[in-house]
Coordinates of N, CA and C in Angstrom, one line a residue:
M1 N 12.6 -28.5 0.3 CA 12.0 -27.7 1.4 C 12.2 -28.4 2.8
K2 N 12.1 -29.7 2.8 CA 12.3 -30.4 4.1 C 13.7 -30.3 4.6
L3 N 14.7 -30.3 3.6 CA 16.1 -30.1 4.0 C 16.3 -28.7 4.5
L4 N 15.7 -27.7 3.9 CA 15.9 -26.4 4.4 C 15.3 -26.2 5.8
T5 N 14.1 -26.8 6.0 CA 13.5 -26.7 7.3 C 14.4 -27.4 8.4
S6 N 15.0 -28.5 8.0 CA 15.8 -29.2 9.0 C 17.0 -28.4 9.4
I7 N 17.6 -27.7 8.4 CA 18.8 -26.8 8.6 C 18.4 -25.7 9.6
I8 N 17.2 -25.1 9.4 CA 16.8 -24.0 10.2 C 16.7 -24.4 11.7
T9 N 16.3 -25.6 11.9 CA 16.1 -26.0 13.3 C 17.4 -26.4 14.0
S10 N 18.5 -26.4 13.4 CA 19.8 -26.6 14.0 C 20.7 -25.5 13.8
Q11 N 21.7 -25.4 14.7 CA 22.7 -24.3 14.6 C 23.7 -24.6 13.5
Y12 N 23.8 -23.8 12.5 CA 24.7 -24.1 11.4 C 26.1 -23.6 11.7
S13 N 27.1 -24.2 11.1 CA 28.5 -23.9 11.4 C 28.8 -22.4 11.1
T14 N 29.6 -21.8 11.9 CA 29.9 -20.4 11.7 C 31.2 -20.1 10.9
V15 N 31.8 -21.2 10.4 CA 33.1 -21.0 9.7 C 32.7 -20.3 8.3
L16 N 33.4 -19.3 8.0 CA 33.1 -18.4 6.9 C 33.0 -19.2 5.5
F17 N 34.0 -20.0 5.3 CA 33.9 -20.7 4.0 C 32.8 -21.7 3.9
Q18 N 32.4 -22.2 5.1 CA 31.2 -23.1 5.1 C 29.9 -22.4 4.8
V19 N 29.9 -21.2 5.3 CA 28.7 -20.3 5.0 C 28.6 -20.0 3.5
D20 N 29.7 -19.7 2.9 CA 29.8 -19.5 1.5 C 29.3 -20.7 0.7
L21 N 29.8 -21.8 1.1 CA 29.5 -23.1 0.4 C 28.0 -23.4 0.6
F22 N 27.5 -23.2 1.8 CA 26.1 -23.5 2.1 C 25.2 -22.6 1.3
L23 N 25.5 -21.3 1.2 CA 24.7 -20.4 0.4 C 24.8 -20.7 -1.1
T24 N 25.9 -21.1 -1.5 CA 26.0 -21.5 -2.9 C 25.2 -22.7 -3.2
M25 N 25.1 -23.6 -2.3 CA 24.2 -24.8 -2.4 C 22.7 -24.4 -2.5
M26 N 22.4 -23.3 -1.8 CA 21.0 -22.8 -1.8 C 20.7 -21.8 -3.0
S27 N 21.6 -21.7 -3.9 CA 21.5 -20.7 -5.0 C 20.2 -20.9 -5.8
C28 N 19.6 -22.1 -5.8 CA 18.4 -22.3 -6.6 C 17.2 -21.5 -5.9
L29 N 17.4 -21.3 -4.6 CA 16.3 -20.5 -3.8 C 16.7 -19.1 -3.8
I30 N 18.0 -18.8 -3.8 CA 18.4 -17.4 -3.6 C 18.3 -16.5 -4.8
S31 N 18.5 -17.2 -6.0 CA 18.5 -16.4 -7.3 C 17.9 -17.2 -8.4
D32 N 17.5 -16.6 -9.5 CA 17.0 -17.3 -10.6 C 18.1 -18.1 -11.3
Q33 N 17.8 -19.2 -11.8 CA 18.7 -20.1 -12.5 C 18.4 -20.2 -14.0
D34 N 19.5 -20.4 -14.8 CA 19.3 -20.5 -16.2 C 18.4 -21.6 -16.6
D35 N 18.5 -22.7 -15.9 CA 17.8 -23.9 -16.3 C 16.5 -24.1 -15.5
Q36 N 16.0 -23.1 -14.8 CA 14.7 -23.3 -14.1 C 13.5 -23.3 -15.0
P37 N 12.4 -23.9 -14.6 CA 11.2 -23.9 -15.5 C 10.8 -22.5 -15.8
K38 N 10.2 -22.3 -17.0 CA 9.8 -21.0 -17.5 C 8.4 -20.6 -16.9
E39 N 7.6 -21.6 -16.5 CA 6.3 -21.2 -16.0 C 6.4 -20.4 -14.7
P40 N 5.5 -19.4 -14.4 CA 5.6 -18.6 -13.2 C 5.4 -19.4 -12.0
E41 N 6.1 -19.0 -10.9 CA 6.0 -19.6 -9.6 C 4.8 -19.3 -8.9
D42 N 4.3 -20.2 -8.1 CA 3.1 -19.9 -7.3 C 3.5 -18.8 -6.2
P43 N 2.8 -17.7 -6.2 CA 3.2 -16.6 -5.3 C 3.3 -17.0 -3.8
E44 N 2.4 -17.9 -3.4 CA 2.4 -18.3 -2.0 C 3.6 -19.2 -1.7
D45 N 3.9 -20.1 -2.6 CA 5.1 -21.0 -2.4 C 6.4 -20.1 -2.4
F46 N 6.4 -19.1 -3.3 CA 7.6 -18.3 -3.4 C 7.8 -17.5 -2.1
E47 N 6.7 -17.0 -1.6 CA 6.9 -16.2 -0.3 C 7.3 -17.1 0.8
I48 N 6.8 -18.3 0.9 CA 7.2 -19.2 1.9 C 8.7 -19.6 1.8
Q49 N 9.2 -19.9 0.6 CA 10.6 -20.2 0.3 C 11.5 -19.1 0.7
Q50 N 11.2 -17.8 0.3 CA 12.0 -16.7 0.6 C 12.0 -16.3 2.1
S51 N 10.9 -16.5 2.7 CA 10.8 -16.3 4.2 C 11.7 -17.3 4.9
L52 N 11.8 -18.5 4.4 CA 12.7 -19.5 5.0 C 14.1 -19.2 4.8
V53 N 14.4 -18.6 3.6 CA 15.8 -18.2 3.4 C 16.2 -17.1 4.3
G54 N 15.2 -16.2 4.6 CA 15.5 -15.1 5.6 C 15.7 -15.7 7.0
R55 N 15.0 -16.8 7.3 CA 15.2 -17.4 8.6 C 16.6 -18.1 8.7
V56 N 17.1 -18.6 7.6 CA 18.4 -19.2 7.6 C 19.5 -18.2 8.1
V57 N 19.3 -17.0 7.7 CA 20.3 -16.0 8.2 C 20.4 -15.9 9.7
H58 N 19.3 -16.1 10.4 CA 19.4 -16.0 11.8 C 20.0 -17.2 12.5
Q59 N 20.2 -18.3 11.7 CA 20.9 -19.5 12.2 C 22.4 -19.4 12.0
M60 N 22.9 -18.4 11.2 CA 24.3 -18.3 11.0 C 24.9 -17.3 12.0
S61 N 25.4 -17.8 13.1 CA 25.9 -16.9 14.1 C 27.2 -17.4 14.6
S62 N 27.9 -16.5 15.2 CA 29.3 -16.8 15.7 C 29.4 -16.1 17.1
Q63 N 30.1 -16.7 18.0 CA 30.4 -16.1 19.3 C 31.4 -14.9 19.2
V64 N 32.1 -14.9 18.1 CA 33.1 -13.8 17.8 C 32.5 -12.7 17.0
P65 N 32.3 -11.5 17.5 CA 31.6 -10.5 16.8 C 32.2 -10.1 15.4
D66 N 33.6 -10.1 15.4 CA 34.2 -9.8 14.1 C 33.9 -10.8 13.0
Q67 N 33.9 -12.1 13.4 CA 33.5 -13.1 12.5 C 32.1 -13.1 12.1
Q68 N 31.2 -12.6 13.0 CA 29.8 -12.5 12.7 C 29.6 -11.5 11.6
F69 N 30.3 -10.4 11.7 CA 30.2 -9.4 10.6 C 30.6 -9.9 9.3
L70 N 31.7 -10.7 9.3 CA 32.1 -11.3 8.0 C 31.0 -12.2 7.4
I71 N 30.4 -12.9 8.3 CA 29.3 -13.8 7.9 C 28.2 -13.0 7.3
L72 N 27.8 -11.9 7.9 CA 26.7 -11.0 7.4 C 27.1 -10.5 6.0
N73 N 28.4 -10.1 5.9 CA 28.8 -9.6 4.5 C 28.7 -10.7 3.5
M74 N 29.0 -11.9 3.9 CA 28.9 -13.1 2.9 C 27.5 -13.3 2.6
C75 N 26.6 -13.2 3.5 CA 25.2 -13.4 3.3 C 24.7 -12.3 2.3
K76 N 25.1 -11.1 2.6 CA 24.7 -9.9 1.7 C 25.1 -10.2 0.3
K77 N 26.4 -10.7 0.1 CA 26.9 -10.9 -1.2 C 26.0 -11.9 -2.0
H78 N 25.5 -12.9 -1.3 CA 24.7 -13.9 -2.0 C 23.2 -13.5 -2.1
L79 N 22.7 -12.8 -1.1 CA 21.2 -12.5 -1.1 C 20.9 -11.4 -2.1
L80 N 21.9 -10.5 -2.4 CA 21.6 -9.4 -3.3 C 21.5 -10.0 -4.8
L81 N 22.0 -11.2 -5.0 CA 21.9 -11.8 -6.3 C 20.4 -12.2 -6.6
G82 N 19.6 -12.2 -5.5 CA 18.2 -12.6 -5.7 C 17.3 -11.7 -6.5
G83 N 17.8 -10.4 -6.7 CA 17.0 -9.5 -7.4 C 15.9 -8.8 -6.6
D84 N 15.2 -7.9 -7.2 CA 14.2 -7.1 -6.5 C 13.1 -7.9 -5.9
K85 N 12.7 -9.0 -6.6 CA 11.5 -9.7 -6.1 C 11.8 -10.5 -4.8
R86 N 13.0 -10.8 -4.5 CA 13.4 -11.6 -3.3 C 13.8 -10.8 -2.1
I87 N 14.4 -9.6 -2.4 CA 15.1 -9.0 -1.2 C 14.1 -8.4 -0.2
Q88 N 12.9 -8.2 -0.6 CA 11.9 -7.8 0.4 C 11.7 -8.8 1.5
Y89 N 12.0 -10.1 1.2 CA 11.9 -11.2 2.2 C 13.2 -11.5 2.9
T90 N 14.3 -11.3 2.2 CA 15.6 -11.7 2.7 C 16.4 -10.7 3.4
L91 N 16.4 -9.4 2.9 CA 17.3 -8.4 3.4 C 16.9 -7.9 4.8
P92 N 15.6 -7.9 5.2 CA 15.3 -7.5 6.6 C 16.0 -8.4 7.6
S93 N 16.1 -9.6 7.4 CA 16.8 -10.5 8.3 C 18.3 -10.0 8.5
L94 N 18.9 -9.7 7.4 CA 20.3 -9.1 7.6 C 20.3 -7.8 8.4
V95 N 19.3 -7.0 8.1 CA 19.3 -5.7 8.8 C 19.2 -5.9 10.3
F96 N 18.3 -6.8 10.7 CA 18.1 -7.0 12.2 C 19.3 -7.7 12.8
R97 N 19.9 -8.6 12.1 CA 21.1 -9.3 12.6 C 22.2 -8.3 12.8
A98 N 22.3 -7.3 11.8 CA 23.3 -6.3 12.0 C 23.0 -5.4 13.1
M99 N 21.8 -5.0 13.4 CA 21.4 -4.2 14.5 C 21.8 -4.9 15.8
E100 N 21.5 -6.2 15.8 CA 21.9 -7.0 17.0 C 23.4 -7.0 17.3
L101 N 24.1 -7.0 16.2 CA 25.6 -7.0 16.3 C 26.1 -5.7 16.9
C102 N 25.4 -4.6 16.5 CA 25.7 -3.3 17.1 C 25.6 -3.3 18.6
R103 N 24.5 -3.9 19.1 CA 24.3 -4.0 20.5 C 25.4 -4.9 21.2
V104 N 25.9 -5.9 20.5 CA 26.9 -6.7 21.0 C 28.2 -5.9 21.2
Y105 N 28.6 -5.1 20.2 CA 29.8 -4.3 20.3 C 29.6 -3.2 21.4
F106 N 28.4 -2.7 21.5 CA 28.1 -1.7 22.6 C 28.3 -2.3 23.9
E107 N 27.9 -3.5 24.1 CA 28.1 -4.2 25.4 C 29.6 -4.5 25.7
L108 N 30.4 -4.6 24.6 CA 31.8 -5.0 24.7 C 32.7 -3.7 24.7
K109 N 32.1 -2.6 24.8 CA 32.9 -1.3 24.6 C 34.1 -1.2 25.6
E110 N 33.9 -1.8 26.7 CA 35.0 -1.7 27.7 C 36.2 -2.6 27.3
E111 N 35.9 -3.6 26.5 CA 36.9 -4.6 26.1 C 37.5 -4.4 24.8
D112 N 36.8 -3.7 23.9 CA 37.3 -3.4 22.5 C 37.4 -1.9 22.3
E113 N 38.6 -1.4 22.2 CA 38.8 0.0 22.0 C 38.4 0.5 20.6
K114 N 38.2 -0.4 19.7 CA 37.8 0.0 18.3 C 36.3 -0.2 18.1
W115 N 35.6 -0.4 19.2 CA 34.2 -0.7 19.0 C 33.4 0.4 18.2
E116 N 33.7 1.6 18.4 CA 33.0 2.7 17.7 C 33.2 2.6 16.2
K117 N 34.4 2.4 15.8 CA 34.6 2.3 14.3 C 33.9 1.1 13.8
K118 N 33.9 0.0 14.5 CA 33.2 -1.2 14.1 C 31.7 -1.0 14.0
V119 N 31.1 -0.3 14.9 CA 29.7 0.0 14.9 C 29.4 0.9 13.7
C120 N 30.2 1.9 13.5 CA 30.0 2.8 12.3 C 30.0 2.0 11.0
K121 N 30.9 1.0 10.9 CA 31.0 0.2 9.7 C 29.7 -0.7 9.5
I122 N 29.2 -1.2 10.7 CA 28.0 -1.9 10.6 C 26.8 -1.1 10.2
L123 N 26.8 0.2 10.7 CA 25.7 1.1 10.3 C 25.7 1.4 8.8
Q124 N 26.9 1.6 8.3 CA 27.1 1.8 6.8 C 26.6 0.6 6.1
Y125 N 26.9 -0.6 6.6 CA 26.4 -1.9 6.0 C 24.9 -1.9 6.0
I126 N 24.2 -1.5 7.1 CA 22.8 -1.4 7.2 C 22.2 -0.4 6.1
N127 N 22.9 0.7 6.0 CA 22.5 1.7 5.0 C 22.5 1.2 3.6
S128 N 23.5 0.4 3.3 CA 23.6 -0.2 1.9 C 22.5 -1.1 1.7
L129 N 22.1 -1.9 2.7 CA 20.9 -2.8 2.5 C 19.6 -2.1 2.3
L130 N 19.4 -1.0 3.1 CA 18.2 -0.2 3.0 C 18.2 0.5 1.7
S131 N 19.3 0.9 1.2 CA 19.4 1.6 -0.1 C 18.9 0.6 -1.2
A132 N 19.3 -0.6 -1.1 CA 18.8 -1.6 -2.0 C 17.3 -1.8 -2.0
L133 N 16.7 -1.7 -0.8 CA 15.2 -1.8 -0.7 C 14.6 -0.5 -1.4
V134 N 15.2 0.6 -1.1 CA 14.7 1.8 -1.7 C 14.8 1.8 -3.3
K135 N 15.9 1.3 -3.8 CA 16.1 1.2 -5.2 C 15.0 0.2 -5.8
A136 N 14.7 -0.8 -5.0 CA 13.7 -1.8 -5.5 C 12.2 -1.3 -5.3
E137 N 12.1 -0.1 -4.7 CA 10.8 0.6 -4.5 C 9.9 -0.1 -3.4
Y138 N 10.6 -0.7 -2.4 CA 9.8 -1.2 -1.3 C 9.8 -0.1 -0.2
W139 N 8.9 0.9 -0.5 CA 9.0 2.2 0.2 C 8.6 2.0 1.7
D140 N 7.5 1.3 1.9 CA 7.0 1.2 3.3 C 8.0 0.4 4.2
L141 N 8.5 -0.7 3.6 CA 9.5 -1.5 4.3 C 10.8 -0.7 4.6
A142 N 11.2 0.0 3.6 CA 12.5 0.8 3.8 C 12.3 1.9 4.8
L143 N 11.1 2.6 4.8 CA 10.8 3.6 5.8 C 10.9 3.1 7.2
R144 N 10.2 2.0 7.4 CA 10.2 1.4 8.8 C 11.5 1.0 9.2
L145 N 12.3 0.4 8.3 CA 13.6 -0.1 8.7 C 14.6 1.1 8.9
F146 N 14.5 2.1 8.2 CA 15.3 3.3 8.4 C 15.0 3.9 9.8
L147 N 13.8 3.9 10.2 CA 13.4 4.4 11.5 C 14.0 3.5 12.6
Q148 N 13.8 2.2 12.4 CA 14.4 1.2 13.4 C 15.9 1.4 13.5
A149 N 16.5 1.5 12.4 CA 18.0 1.7 12.4 C 18.4 3.0 13.1
S150 N 17.6 4.0 13.0 CA 18.0 5.3 13.6 C 17.9 5.1 15.1
L151 N 17.1 4.3 15.7 CA 17.0 4.0 17.1 C 18.3 3.3 17.6
I152 N 18.8 2.4 16.8 CA 20.0 1.7 17.1 C 21.2 2.7 17.1
C153 N 21.2 3.5 16.1 CA 22.3 4.6 16.1 C 22.2 5.4 17.3
D154 N 21.0 5.9 17.7 CA 20.9 6.7 18.9 C 21.3 6.0 20.1
L155 N 21.0 4.7 20.2 CA 21.4 4.0 21.4 C 22.9 3.9 21.6
M156 N 23.7 3.9 20.5 CA 25.1 3.9 20.6 C 25.7 5.1 21.3
G157 N 25.1 6.2 21.2 CA 25.5 7.4 21.9 C 26.9 8.0 21.5
I158 N 27.3 7.8 20.2 CA 28.6 8.4 19.7 C 28.3 9.4 18.6
S159 N 29.1 10.3 18.5 CA 28.9 11.4 17.6 C 28.7 11.0 16.1
T160 N 29.6 10.1 15.7 CA 29.4 9.6 14.3 C 28.1 8.8 14.1
A161 N 27.7 8.1 15.1 CA 26.4 7.4 15.0 C 25.3 8.4 14.9
E162 N 25.4 9.5 15.6 CA 24.3 10.5 15.5 C 24.2 11.0 14.1
T163 N 25.3 11.2 13.4 CA 25.2 11.7 12.1 C 24.5 10.7 11.2
I164 N 24.8 9.4 11.4 CA 24.2 8.4 10.6 C 22.7 8.3 10.9
A165 N 22.4 8.4 12.2 CA 21.0 8.4 12.6 C 20.2 9.5 12.0
Y166 N 20.8 10.7 11.9 CA 20.1 11.8 11.3 C 19.9 11.5 9.8
E167 N 20.8 10.9 9.2 CA 20.7 10.5 7.8 C 19.5 9.5 7.6
F168 N 19.5 8.5 8.5 CA 18.4 7.5 8.4 C 17.0 8.2 8.6
V169 N 16.9 9.1 9.5 CA 15.6 9.7 9.7 C 15.3 10.6 8.5
S170 N 16.3 11.3 8.0 CA 16.1 12.2 6.8 C 15.6 11.3 5.6
R171 N 16.2 10.2 5.4 CA 15.8 9.3 4.3 C 14.4 8.8 4.5
A172 N 14.0 8.5 5.7 CA 12.6 8.1 6.0 C 11.7 9.2 5.6
F173 N 12.1 10.4 6.0 CA 11.3 11.6 5.6 C 11.2 11.8 4.1
A174 N 12.3 11.5 3.4 CA 12.3 11.7 2.0 C 11.3 10.7 1.3
I175 N 11.3 9.4 1.9 CA 10.3 8.4 1.4 C 8.9 8.9 1.6
Y176 N 8.7 9.4 2.8 CA 7.3 9.9 3.2 C 6.9 11.0 2.3
E177 N 7.7 11.9 2.0 CA 7.3 13.1 1.2 C 7.2 12.8 -0.3
E178 N 8.0 11.9 -0.8 CA 8.0 11.6 -2.2 C 7.2 10.4 -2.7
E179 N 7.0 9.4 -1.8 CA 6.4 8.2 -2.2 C 5.1 7.8 -1.5
V180 N 4.8 8.4 -0.4 CA 3.6 8.1 0.3 C 2.5 9.1 -0.1
S181 N 1.5 8.6 -0.8 CA 0.4 9.6 -1.3 C -0.9 9.3 -0.7
D182 N -1.2 8.1 -0.3 CA -2.5 7.8 0.3 C -2.6 8.4 1.7
S183 N -3.8 9.1 2.0 CA -3.9 9.8 3.2 C -3.8 9.0 4.5
K184 N -4.3 7.8 4.4 CA -4.2 6.9 5.6 C -2.8 6.5 5.8
A185 N -2.1 6.1 4.7 CA -0.7 5.7 4.8 C 0.2 6.9 5.3
Q186 N -0.2 8.1 4.9 CA 0.6 9.3 5.4 C 0.5 9.4 6.9
L187 N -0.8 9.3 7.4 CA -0.9 9.4 8.9 C -0.1 8.3 9.6
V188 N -0.2 7.1 9.1 CA 0.6 6.0 9.7 C 2.1 6.3 9.7
A189 N 2.5 6.8 8.5 CA 4.0 7.0 8.3 C 4.5 8.1 9.2
I190 N 3.8 9.3 9.2 CA 4.2 10.4 10.0 C 4.1 10.1 11.5
S191 N 3.1 9.3 11.9 CA 3.0 8.8 13.3 C 4.2 8.0 13.7
L192 N 4.6 7.1 12.8 CA 5.8 6.3 13.1 C 7.1 7.1 13.2
I193 N 7.2 8.1 12.3 CA 8.4 9.0 12.3 C 8.4 9.8 13.7
I194 N 7.3 10.3 14.1 CA 7.2 11.1 15.3 C 7.5 10.2 16.5
A195 N 6.9 9.0 16.5 CA 7.1 8.1 17.7 C 8.6 7.7 17.8
T196 N 9.2 7.4 16.6 CA 10.6 7.0 16.6 C 11.5 8.2 17.1
F197 N 11.2 9.4 16.6 CA 12.0 10.5 17.0 C 11.8 10.8 18.5
E198 N 10.6 10.6 19.0 CA 10.3 10.9 20.4 C 11.2 10.0 21.3
R199 N 11.5 8.8 20.8 CA 12.3 7.8 21.6 C 13.8 8.1 21.6
T200 N 14.2 9.0 20.8 CA 15.7 9.2 20.7 C 16.1 10.1 21.9
I201 N 17.3 9.8 22.3 CA 17.8 10.5 23.6 C 19.2 11.2 23.4
N202 N 19.8 10.9 22.3 CA 21.2 11.4 22.1 C 21.4 12.4 20.9
F203 N 20.3 12.9 20.4 CA 20.4 13.9 19.3 C 20.8 15.3 19.9
S204 N 21.7 15.9 19.3 CA 22.1 17.3 19.8 C 21.0 18.2 19.3
E205 N 20.9 19.4 19.9 CA 19.9 20.4 19.6 C 20.0 20.8 18.1
E206 N 21.3 20.8 17.6 CA 21.5 21.2 16.2 C 20.8 20.3 15.3
N207 N 20.8 19.0 15.6 CA 20.1 18.0 14.7 C 18.6 17.8 15.1
H208 N 18.3 18.0 16.4 CA 17.0 17.8 16.9 C 16.0 18.8 16.4
E209 N 16.4 20.1 16.4 CA 15.5 21.1 16.0 C 14.9 21.1 14.6
P210 N 15.8 20.9 13.6 CA 15.2 20.8 12.2 C 14.3 19.6 12.0
L211 N 14.6 18.5 12.6 CA 13.8 17.3 12.4 C 12.4 17.4 13.1
R212 N 12.4 18.0 14.3 CA 11.1 18.2 15.0 C 10.2 19.2 14.2
S213 N 10.9 20.2 13.7 CA 10.2 21.2 12.9 C 9.6 20.6 11.6
Q214 N 10.4 19.7 11.0 CA 9.9 19.0 9.8 C 8.7 18.1 10.1
C215 N 8.8 17.4 11.3 CA 7.6 16.6 11.7 C 6.4 17.5 11.8
L216 N 6.5 18.7 12.4 CA 5.4 19.5 12.6 C 4.8 20.0 11.3
R217 N 5.7 20.4 10.4 CA 5.2 20.9 9.1 C 4.5 19.8 8.3
A218 N 5.1 18.6 8.4 CA 4.4 17.5 7.7 C 3.1 17.2 8.3
S219 N 3.0 17.2 9.6 CA 1.7 17.0 10.2 C 0.6 18.0 9.9
S220 N 1.0 19.2 9.8 CA 0.1 20.3 9.4 C -0.4 20.2 8.0
K221 N 0.3 19.5 7.1 CA 0.0 19.4 5.7 C -0.8 18.2 5.4
L222 N -1.2 17.4 6.3 CA -2.0 16.2 6.1 C -3.4 16.6 5.5
L223 N -3.9 15.8 4.6 CA -5.1 16.1 3.9 C -6.3 16.4 4.8
K224 N -6.6 15.5 5.7 CA -7.8 15.6 6.5 C -7.5 16.3 7.8
K225 N -8.4 17.2 8.2 CA -8.3 18.0 9.5 C -8.1 17.1 10.7
P226 N -8.9 16.0 10.9 CA -8.8 15.2 12.0 C -7.4 14.5 12.1
D227 N -6.8 14.2 10.9 CA -5.5 13.6 10.8 C -4.4 14.6 11.2
Q228 N -4.7 15.9 10.8 CA -3.8 16.9 11.2 C -3.7 17.1 12.7
C229 N -4.9 17.1 13.3 CA -5.0 17.3 14.8 C -4.3 16.2 15.5
R230 N -4.5 14.9 15.0 CA -3.8 13.8 15.7 C -2.3 13.9 15.6
A231 N -1.8 14.2 14.4 CA -0.4 14.3 14.1 C 0.3 15.4 14.9
V232 N -0.4 16.6 14.8 CA 0.2 17.8 15.5 C 0.2 17.5 17.0
S233 N -0.8 16.9 17.6 CA -0.8 16.6 19.0 C 0.3 15.7 19.4
L234 N 0.6 14.7 18.5 CA 1.8 13.8 18.7 C 3.1 14.6 18.7
C235 N 3.2 15.6 17.9 CA 4.4 16.4 17.8 C 4.8 17.0 19.1
A236 N 3.7 17.3 19.9 CA 4.0 17.9 21.2 C 4.9 17.1 22.1
H237 N 4.9 15.8 21.9 CA 5.8 14.9 22.7 C 7.2 15.1 22.3
I238 N 7.5 15.4 21.0 CA 8.8 15.6 20.6 C 9.4 16.9 21.3
Y239 N 8.6 17.9 21.4 CA 9.1 19.2 22.0 C 9.4 19.1 23.4
W240 N 8.6 18.4 24.2 CA 9.0 18.3 25.6 C 10.0 17.2 25.9
S241 N 10.1 16.2 25.0 CA 11.2 15.2 25.1 C 12.5 15.8 24.6
G242 N 12.5 16.7 23.7 CA 13.7 17.3 23.2 C 14.4 18.2 24.2

């Protein structure tokens, strides 16, 4: 643990093969081992260890955006080996690093003529990470990250990114409709969806109209009348911002 903490406090090498080697050295934390003790791990210690693994991802950076994406792919390859119980702690770090990389390419759009294709590739990478969280049934985490990812897509302002943003919002809605049953959780989730959608600026009317209508329908179907009133009133912001 002390070694891991010391690594976190310093900038690690960005050379790809060194990243692979370092993550292989960390395999005892990243995934289950055949020779590990059979007794169950302490939940608190496990959470601390996996949170530190997630922090390590933020230390693996490169000044060259293309190389940074290769590093993120290498991290994904290793972290997905951790199984369902670990990825709730480790994959969000990859998602946010990928979002940050989208912003980097957006800022370099005058210098890199292929920036749009690269951004779309990163967005597909993000989608694959979030799909892993959905498969592992981390519904709340996946819903929130889908919404955050949709804002990054919208910020890019390109047609292909709008299509992916629409998919992200739609998948967040699917989680809301199929997996969120508690009335309080429903109000929180639909409020997040509405607030996220209100912040978007590059959706075409063709995509904006069905999503805002879906928000309104979902709000009107909340169990408690006060919750319905709050959610429907929030929907008003979507209509005048649209």
